[in-house]
Amino acid sequence: MNGIRLIKIFIVGFFAVTVLILIQLINLTIVNAKTFDSLEISNKPRGIIYDSKMRPLVINIPAYTIYIDTQSVKMDGKEGTDVNEGYDRIFGVIGITKERVGDYLKAKRRTIRLAQNLSLDSYNKIREIKNEYGIRSIYGAESHKRLYPYNDIFAHVIGYMNKTETEGYAGLEASYENILSSANDNPKDLILTLDRDIQTIVRNEVLKTVAEKSPQSATIIVSDVESGAIIANYSYPSFDPNSPFEYVNNERLDRSIMSTIYPGSTMKIFAELAAMEQGVVNRDERFYCRGYYDYSPQTRIHCDYPHGNVAFDDILKYSCNFAIVTIAERIDRKFFYEYLKKFGFGEKTHVGPYRNEWSGIYHDLNKWHRFSRGYLAIGYDLSVTPMQLASSYLPLLNGGYKVPMHVVDSVYGGGEKISLTNGLKKERIIESQYSQIARVLLRKGVEAGSTGFRANLLNIDVVGKTGTAITEVIRGGANSKPEKYYQSIFIGGFPLENPKVSILVLLEDPQGNGARAAGRVATPLFAQVANQIIPYLGLGDEEIKTINTNEFLSLIPNIDGNET
């Protein structure tokens, strides 16, 4: 008897629960039908991204996702209308075929997404059709779509959204997804170190040079010397982040952090400073250049031409390979390895931080070969990203401090601004006297008769160095002859006495008329950009004082390490 009673209780309970579930389903259908008809489902907007002067670089615009509730289709229709005609008109607005809808319906889910990121105009047209034909099963959810009003100008830095506009896919949009995301209770905004106007100047000048020299790619990075803040960063080719997936990977690649180059003669200054610090070079020493340095009958490093007698402080002026390799061979291998390492070679800059930043190639000491010191001194046997090279020059200009490169200044939300730079620490890696010496030597790199003289400006003293790395490529078929491939670089800063700004210029494989070396193509672009941003930053109004070269060169140690 007890068993039969338990069975009866179970059956009664089972039917009671079933009835309750059915009632809930009916209620949900009625509630959903009302909601679907109203088309009023909203989401929070994603965080805004601003430049350093609080000008929005990214904005949100209304967008709509359209769904169909398959269980509500039976409720569709209005007397005197053909509901199928209404469906066809809605599908036409969405841009989807009936066959495609049929495929979606095979999934046998209650709610099926038909389209997303529709404009407000399309949304309103669908509402009109729904009302006209009494269609309740098709409804819209209001959300927001990213709009990048400056198109390609900030594309690589800011990045873009994934295809469904649900999360950041590249650039800062991806790196700061947790902060920007509309899924947060309180999406926050980003304030960058970039300056909209300087970035625009840089981009426009790059495109002018591209039209003239037809390089495969170009990159310019403008940095604050004291803080490491990125003021501008533009790479060509670029793309429109409003439709990023219409572009190939080569156009979407952020070359400032995801491509590597041979730095060429921009490395000479590091060999000079290392030799001075170790005390293996005399400031009065001269080097007789016959136009080459021989490691062996099979390994010869060439200069552009025989330089004859070259003074130590003129090595950068003439970019003499013979002199700098001679000096590099005197430097202790471990000392040289560690010296270059502390400038950041072989390490990511963590500038974004971006997810895909490359670290370049800087071989461990146990992998150095017989020619490593000489090759490194002229910018081979390692590879660097443009951002690494830009970062490595800042201690030479700012008194000897390695400063973290960064592009995000702060997070803003709920009326509160939270700085992200307070925790960034500068680290002294060379003494201030060597930073002063570096600026004097780099001034030689742009004075009259130097390889970088075209970087000189009219109203302010510049320091800097050219670098031209030449390799060979096969452009045609298997039977084609190798052709020279140029990576033309200039990196400089200003003003000489107290540098505020650094600019790196890189052109890969420039073509067009005339020479392709850095002194011909990279230095003019540097000057074109610098001449416009100097008055914008108010630097040209300051009294510019030229450092006394002889006074600063007197700080260079003798070969025995004693100062004079």
XYZ file of C-alpha atoms in Angstrom:
564
model
C 0.000 0.000 0.000
C 2.780 2.448 0.829
C 4.372 1.804 -2.587
C 1.121 2.513 -4.437
C 0.597 5.719 -2.396
C 4.136 6.932 -3.259
C 3.509 6.286 -6.959
C 0.272 8.307 -6.824
C 2.046 11.187 -5.069
C 4.826 11.138 -7.688
C 2.325 11.194 -10.600
C 0.349 14.093 -9.083
C 3.574 16.040 -8.411
C 4.880 15.400 -11.908
C 1.717 16.712 -13.561
C 1.662 19.766 -11.264
C 5.231 20.713 -12.211
C 4.476 20.145 -15.889
C 1.457 22.467 -15.729
C 3.534 25.155 -14.036
C 6.227 24.913 -16.752
C 3.587 25.209 -19.477
C 2.102 28.273 -17.806
C 5.557 29.885 -17.628
C 6.215 29.142 -21.298
C 2.871 30.708 -22.264
C 3.653 33.771 -20.154
C 7.128 34.055 -21.675
C 5.655 33.850 -25.160
C 3.187 36.635 -24.388
C 5.830 38.817 -22.724
C 8.300 38.170 -25.506
C 5.678 38.945 -28.109
C 5.177 42.359 -26.515
C 8.921 42.966 -26.304
C 9.528 41.852 -29.886
C 6.810 44.204 -31.069
C 8.313 47.188 -29.251
C 11.834 46.723 -30.656
C 13.306 48.423 -27.592
C 16.240 46.422 -26.201
C 19.319 48.498 -25.380
C 22.954 47.972 -24.392
C 25.499 50.282 -22.832
C 27.907 52.005 -25.231
C 31.564 50.994 -25.347
C 34.178 53.300 -23.789
C 35.435 56.231 -25.863
C 39.096 56.670 -26.866
C 40.432 60.242 -26.701
C 43.651 61.915 -27.746
C 45.821 63.792 -25.245
C 43.614 66.885 -25.530
C 40.357 64.980 -24.926
C 39.321 64.975 -28.559
C 37.431 61.744 -29.393
C 39.215 59.480 -31.846
C 36.498 56.815 -31.698
C 32.757 57.290 -31.171
C 29.721 55.057 -30.841
C 26.700 55.257 -33.148
C 23.369 53.422 -32.795
C 23.241 50.013 -34.460
C 20.670 47.277 -34.439
C 20.726 43.508 -34.422
C 17.669 41.865 -35.993
C 16.296 38.560 -34.706
C 13.387 36.256 -35.517
C 11.472 34.367 -32.850
C 10.398 31.176 -34.573
C 7.629 30.448 -32.050
C 5.994 33.798 -32.708
C 5.772 33.446 -36.484
C 2.240 32.039 -36.131
C 1.183 35.346 -34.563
C 2.293 37.346 -37.616
C -0.068 38.888 -40.128
C -2.704 41.584 -40.484
C -6.012 41.297 -42.248
C -5.863 42.498 -45.826
C -2.077 42.089 -46.175
C 0.209 39.364 -47.498
C 2.578 38.617 -44.650
C 5.016 36.860 -47.014
C 5.346 40.093 -48.931
C 6.223 41.800 -45.657
C 8.880 39.197 -44.939
C 10.391 39.732 -48.393
C 10.575 43.475 -47.847
C 12.270 43.073 -44.463
C 14.744 40.576 -45.878
C 15.489 43.077 -48.638
C 16.296 45.806 -46.096
C 18.522 43.413 -44.172
C 20.197 42.163 -47.339
C 19.453 38.492 -46.833
C 17.737 35.949 -49.098
C 14.799 33.731 -48.191
C 17.015 30.749 -48.877
C 19.506 31.968 -46.305
C 16.715 32.427 -43.774
C 15.580 28.889 -44.544
C 19.076 27.645 -43.721
C 18.982 29.514 -40.413
C 15.624 27.969 -39.520
C 17.050 24.478 -39.940
C 18.938 25.043 -36.702
C 15.590 24.658 -34.887
C 16.434 27.303 -32.311
C 13.763 29.604 -30.965
C 15.750 32.809 -31.457
C 17.803 33.264 -34.615
C 19.897 36.305 -35.495
C 19.229 37.539 -39.032
C 21.538 40.550 -39.192
C 23.588 42.912 -37.070
C 24.992 46.422 -37.117
C 22.082 47.807 -39.122
C 21.832 51.574 -39.321
C 19.067 53.646 -37.756
C 17.529 54.224 -41.210
C 17.329 50.482 -41.863
C 15.916 49.929 -38.387
C 13.148 52.480 -38.991
C 12.264 50.929 -42.365
C 11.871 47.528 -40.707
C 9.594 49.036 -38.056
C 7.383 50.561 -40.740
C 7.111 47.244 -42.572
C 6.360 45.398 -39.319
C 3.537 47.777 -38.524
C 2.163 47.638 -42.038
C 2.027 43.827 -42.192
C 1.515 43.015 -38.531
C 4.805 41.138 -38.181
C 5.687 40.478 -34.552
C 8.212 37.644 -34.801
C 10.991 39.839 -36.186
C 12.449 42.237 -33.672
C 15.539 44.355 -33.062
C 17.973 44.843 -30.241
C 19.488 48.283 -30.002
C 23.235 48.441 -29.426
C 26.150 50.565 -30.597
C 28.627 50.314 -33.435
C 32.144 51.752 -33.421
C 32.774 54.636 -35.786
C 36.341 55.711 -36.517
C 35.932 59.236 -37.908
C 39.605 59.638 -38.866
C 39.649 56.513 -41.029
C 43.265 55.372 -41.548
C 45.015 58.037 -39.469
C 44.957 56.185 -36.119
C 44.097 52.733 -37.465
C 47.158 50.760 -36.370
C 47.352 52.288 -32.900
C 43.688 52.159 -31.940
C 42.889 48.966 -33.825
C 39.389 47.732 -34.603
C 36.547 45.466 -33.549
C 35.858 41.870 -34.533
C 33.388 41.057 -37.301
C 30.452 40.896 -34.912
C 31.371 44.159 -33.170
C 31.286 42.355 -29.838
C 34.898 42.831 -28.733
C 38.165 44.447 -29.726
C 40.137 42.469 -32.283
C 43.389 44.436 -32.683
C 45.306 47.403 -31.309
C 44.191 49.182 -28.158
C 40.623 48.026 -28.780
C 41.865 44.503 -28.035
C 44.483 45.300 -25.382
C 42.012 47.281 -23.273
C 38.923 45.159 -23.925
C 38.304 44.685 -20.196
C 38.206 48.446 -19.675
C 36.350 49.557 -22.814
C 33.847 46.715 -23.080
C 30.135 47.523 -22.922
C 29.743 44.241 -21.025
C 31.165 46.022 -17.974
C 28.848 47.599 -15.423
C 30.635 50.862 -16.123
C 32.610 50.944 -19.395
C 35.542 53.329 -19.079
C 37.258 55.635 -21.553
C 40.915 55.739 -22.575
C 42.948 58.939 -22.811
C 45.975 58.515 -25.057
C 49.268 60.346 -25.325
C 48.721 60.833 -29.069
C 48.050 64.294 -30.414
C 45.442 64.325 -33.176
C 46.970 67.234 -35.058
C 50.553 65.960 -34.958
C 49.382 62.505 -36.013
C 47.578 64.091 -38.962
C 50.685 66.066 -39.948
C 52.756 62.894 -39.847
C 50.262 60.936 -41.932
C 49.960 63.645 -44.572
C 53.731 63.986 -44.956
C 54.138 60.216 -45.206
C 51.594 60.076 -48.027
C 53.409 62.862 -49.894
C 56.668 60.927 -49.662
C 54.919 57.716 -50.708
C 53.621 59.456 -53.813
C 57.155 60.559 -54.680
C 59.304 57.604 -53.578
C 56.887 54.624 -53.707
C 58.299 52.724 -50.725
C 56.838 49.358 -49.815
C 56.189 50.726 -46.350
C 56.891 53.715 -44.135
C 56.790 54.361 -40.387
C 57.149 57.515 -38.314
C 57.214 57.579 -34.508
C 57.211 60.892 -32.611
C 58.126 60.554 -28.926
C 58.392 62.724 -25.842
C 62.054 62.431 -24.881
C 61.586 62.823 -21.137
C 58.590 60.565 -20.545
C 58.548 58.072 -23.425
C 55.011 59.126 -24.361
C 54.138 58.476 -28.003
C 52.905 61.709 -29.575
C 52.348 60.238 -33.040
C 52.759 56.813 -34.619
C 51.764 56.187 -38.234
C 52.559 53.361 -40.616
C 51.935 52.988 -44.327
C 50.221 51.078 -45.848
C 47.231 51.633 -43.617
C 43.540 50.776 -43.695
C 40.088 51.990 -42.712
C 39.146 50.470 -39.328
C 35.470 50.979 -40.183
C 35.823 48.056 -42.614
C 39.085 46.365 -41.584
C 38.394 42.915 -42.987
C 38.243 44.292 -46.518
C 42.017 44.818 -46.262
C 44.825 42.283 -46.431
C 47.060 41.494 -43.460
C 49.941 43.499 -44.903
C 47.834 46.659 -44.684
C 46.549 45.940 -41.175
C 50.035 45.154 -39.832
C 51.281 47.652 -37.233
C 54.827 47.955 -38.527
C 56.020 50.024 -35.584
C 55.870 46.933 -33.355
C 55.326 43.975 -35.723
C 58.065 44.329 -38.322
C 61.831 44.227 -37.923
C 64.662 45.992 -39.678
C 68.420 46.119 -39.644
C 69.143 49.420 -37.865
C 72.228 50.125 -39.982
C 74.446 53.038 -39.013
C 72.059 54.252 -36.324
C 73.953 51.721 -34.149
C 77.325 53.452 -34.514
C 76.663 55.808 -31.612
C 76.252 52.861 -29.208
C 79.629 51.406 -30.178
C 81.245 54.818 -29.659
C 79.708 55.234 -26.220
C 80.545 51.683 -25.139
C 84.174 52.182 -26.165
C 84.325 55.471 -24.263
C 82.813 53.968 -21.122
C 85.224 51.053 -21.205
C 88.125 53.398 -21.908
C 89.360 51.679 -25.070
C 89.343 54.739 -27.323
C 91.203 58.032 -27.133
C 89.286 61.162 -28.043
C 92.281 62.447 -29.994
C 92.600 59.280 -31.984
C 92.289 59.329 -35.765
C 91.509 56.452 -38.092
C 92.808 56.164 -41.633
C 90.022 54.783 -43.810
C 90.902 53.194 -47.161
C 87.242 52.496 -47.838
C 86.957 49.089 -46.201
C 87.713 46.932 -43.163
C 89.026 43.429 -43.790
C 88.220 40.649 -41.340
C 89.623 38.139 -43.783
C 90.145 37.809 -47.554
C 86.543 36.581 -47.736
C 84.939 39.065 -45.328
C 85.234 42.755 -46.121
C 83.094 45.603 -44.731
C 82.907 48.526 -47.154
C 82.510 52.237 -46.698
C 80.793 54.386 -49.299
C 84.223 55.721 -50.269
C 87.724 56.056 -48.730
C 87.361 58.675 -45.994
C 91.080 59.142 -45.341
C 91.916 60.459 -41.870
C 88.785 60.462 -39.714
C 88.752 61.964 -36.231
C 86.877 60.098 -33.530
C 84.229 62.803 -33.205
C 83.669 62.816 -36.995
C 82.839 59.121 -37.303
C 79.093 59.799 -37.339
C 79.504 62.737 -39.669
C 80.998 60.541 -42.397
C 79.347 57.335 -41.155
C 82.700 55.599 -41.475
C 82.406 51.822 -41.175
C 86.160 51.283 -41.003
C 86.584 53.530 -37.969
C 83.638 52.193 -36.004
C 84.487 48.520 -36.651
C 88.072 49.212 -35.576
C 86.751 50.640 -32.309
C 84.152 47.889 -31.797
C 86.831 45.200 -32.047
C 88.517 46.699 -28.990
C 85.422 46.436 -26.768
C 85.191 43.453 -24.459
C 82.551 41.076 -25.840
C 80.621 40.670 -22.586
C 80.766 44.399 -21.883
C 79.434 45.213 -25.356
C 76.686 42.589 -25.081
C 75.466 43.925 -21.749
C 75.809 47.530 -22.878
C 73.473 47.054 -25.837
C 71.127 44.913 -23.762
C 70.396 47.693 -21.298
C 69.130 49.918 -24.136
C 66.367 47.379 -24.741
C 67.584 45.464 -27.773
C 66.001 42.027 -27.916
C 63.165 43.032 -25.553
C 59.622 44.234 -26.116
C 58.957 47.876 -25.300
C 55.462 47.060 -23.945
C 54.333 50.321 -25.503
C 50.597 49.483 -25.593
C 50.920 47.066 -24.180
C 49.927 45.359 -27.412
C 49.245 41.656 -27.654
C 51.428 41.036 -30.684
C 54.520 43.200 -30.175
C 57.697 41.598 -31.483
C 60.946 41.558 -29.508
C 63.337 41.607 -32.465
C 66.488 39.498 -32.531
C 69.525 40.113 -30.339
C 71.610 36.982 -29.953
C 72.779 35.709 -26.586
C 76.485 36.158 -25.989
C 77.168 32.443 -26.419
C 75.872 32.729 -29.989
C 78.135 35.605 -30.988
C 80.611 34.822 -33.761
C 83.961 36.204 -34.806
C 82.463 39.240 -36.572
C 79.613 40.034 -34.157
C 81.091 43.160 -32.591
C 81.853 44.760 -35.941
C 78.537 43.751 -37.486
C 76.580 45.068 -34.490
C 78.448 48.371 -34.649
C 77.153 48.961 -38.193
C 73.645 47.685 -37.489
C 73.699 44.084 -38.649
C 73.636 40.776 -36.754
C 70.516 41.998 -34.935
C 67.054 43.102 -35.931
C 64.852 45.657 -34.218
C 61.327 46.966 -34.432
C 61.014 50.686 -35.213
C 59.596 51.160 -31.704
C 62.663 49.500 -30.133
C 64.991 51.757 -32.080
C 62.999 54.853 -31.138
C 63.127 53.756 -27.492
C 66.879 53.075 -27.556
C 67.690 56.662 -28.543
C 65.775 58.326 -25.716
C 68.510 57.810 -23.056
C 70.973 59.433 -25.453
C 68.783 62.530 -25.522
C 67.291 62.807 -22.026
C 70.322 62.659 -19.746
C 70.783 58.886 -19.639
C 67.404 57.480 -18.585
C 65.608 54.509 -20.063
C 61.933 55.521 -20.008
C 58.937 53.262 -20.738
C 57.413 53.899 -24.135
C 53.656 54.276 -23.730
C 50.616 55.397 -25.686
C 47.896 55.311 -22.988
C 47.938 58.069 -20.395
C 44.915 57.352 -18.244
C 41.511 55.737 -17.813
C 38.444 57.885 -17.293
C 35.119 56.739 -15.901
C 32.468 57.780 -13.427
C 33.927 61.269 -13.226
C 37.285 59.903 -12.079
C 40.547 60.002 -14.011
C 43.016 57.264 -13.143
C 46.569 57.771 -14.379
C 48.307 54.747 -15.879
C 51.687 56.478 -15.990
C 52.321 56.922 -12.261
C 53.817 53.456 -12.041
C 56.128 53.948 -15.016
C 59.650 54.303 -13.699
C 62.675 55.729 -15.446
C 65.975 53.945 -15.005
C 69.384 55.500 -15.383
C 71.450 53.356 -17.737
C 74.256 55.789 -18.670
C 75.755 58.738 -16.837
C 74.530 62.180 -17.842
C 77.939 63.126 -19.256
C 77.663 60.336 -21.839
C 74.209 61.532 -22.830
C 75.723 64.981 -23.372
C 78.562 63.484 -25.394
C 76.065 61.480 -27.442
C 74.171 64.637 -28.374
C 77.367 66.357 -29.471
C 78.391 63.381 -31.589
C 74.878 63.093 -33.023
C 75.015 66.778 -33.873
C 77.964 65.866 -36.082
C 75.627 63.443 -37.821
C 73.527 66.272 -39.261
C 75.978 69.112 -39.777
C 77.126 70.294 -43.204
C 78.964 67.577 -45.097
C 77.373 64.758 -43.107
C 75.077 62.016 -44.366
C 72.195 63.556 -42.411
C 72.581 67.231 -43.293
C 69.146 67.361 -44.980
C 67.569 66.887 -41.535
C 68.767 70.316 -40.422
C 66.099 72.866 -39.575
C 66.181 76.643 -39.931
C 65.237 77.713 -36.411
C 66.379 74.951 -34.098
C 69.438 72.728 -33.645
C 68.862 69.052 -34.448
C 70.818 65.937 -33.501
C 70.479 62.599 -35.233
C 71.862 59.793 -37.347
C 71.069 58.162 -40.648
C 71.030 54.421 -41.152
C 70.863 52.618 -44.471
C 70.651 48.836 -44.352
C 71.026 47.130 -47.723
C 70.079 43.544 -48.430
C 69.168 41.695 -51.613
C 65.806 40.379 -52.814
C 64.534 38.449 -55.817
C 61.623 40.418 -57.209
C 60.831 38.289 -60.247
C 60.942 34.584 -61.006
C 63.589 32.021 -60.180
C 65.820 33.248 -62.984
C 65.737 36.889 -61.871
C 68.875 38.566 -60.599
C 69.033 39.778 -56.991
C 68.237 43.456 -56.506
C 69.179 45.749 -53.665
C 66.572 46.305 -50.976
C 67.009 49.483 -48.913
C 65.843 50.144 -45.379
C 66.398 53.877 -44.994
C 66.258 55.257 -41.456
C 66.768 58.542 -39.695
C 66.286 59.139 -35.994
C 66.836 62.509 -34.425
C 65.797 64.908 -31.690
C 65.592 68.589 -30.884
C 66.516 71.051 -29.555
C 70.186 70.148 -29.081
C 70.738 71.541 -25.597
C 67.629 70.057 -23.996
C 65.845 67.708 -26.399
C 62.082 67.523 -26.030
C 61.022 65.500 -29.049
C 62.438 62.524 -30.925
C 61.333 61.484 -34.419
C 62.097 58.165 -36.094
C 61.588 57.886 -39.855
C 61.749 54.589 -41.734
C 61.220 53.979 -45.445
C 61.454 50.411 -46.714
C 62.492 49.852 -50.320
C 62.015 53.414 -51.600
C 61.927 53.768 -55.377
C 61.439 56.759 -57.660
C 64.098 59.040 -59.049
C 67.382 59.654 -57.246
C 69.275 57.834 -54.520
C 67.510 55.617 -52.004
C 69.859 55.968 -49.024
C 68.578 57.450 -45.762
C 70.340 60.756 -46.275
C 68.336 61.262 -49.461
C 64.882 60.006 -48.527
C 64.469 59.733 -44.730
C 66.090 63.004 -43.648
C 63.883 65.260 -45.832
C 60.782 63.584 -44.420
C 62.084 64.156 -40.886
C 62.570 67.854 -41.659
C 59.115 68.208 -43.235
C 57.456 66.789 -40.128
C 59.678 68.620 -37.627
C 59.219 72.015 -39.279
C 55.466 71.745 -38.737
C 55.351 70.370 -35.216
C 57.995 72.713 -33.754
C 55.727 75.797 -33.874
C 52.734 73.654 -32.863
C 54.586 72.592 -29.683
C 55.913 76.086 -29.095
C 59.552 75.000 -29.283
C 60.574 77.501 -31.927
C 59.877 80.433 -29.632
C 62.537 79.377 -27.150
C 66.056 80.744 -27.357
C 68.156 77.961 -28.833
C 71.696 77.703 -27.541
C 74.322 75.620 -29.271
C 76.453 73.416 -27.039
C 80.160 74.012 -27.224
C 81.421 70.849 -28.893
C 84.956 71.035 -27.546
C 83.711 71.557 -24.003
C 81.595 68.440 -24.109
C 84.139 66.307 -25.913
C 86.554 67.016 -23.081
C 84.416 64.649 -20.977
C 85.441 61.653 -23.106
C 87.813 59.400 -21.143
C 91.308 58.681 -22.359
C 92.245 55.140 -23.271
C 93.501 54.554 -19.744
C 90.135 55.644 -18.338
C 91.386 58.960 -16.890
C 89.526 62.154 -17.743
C 91.329 65.254 -18.882
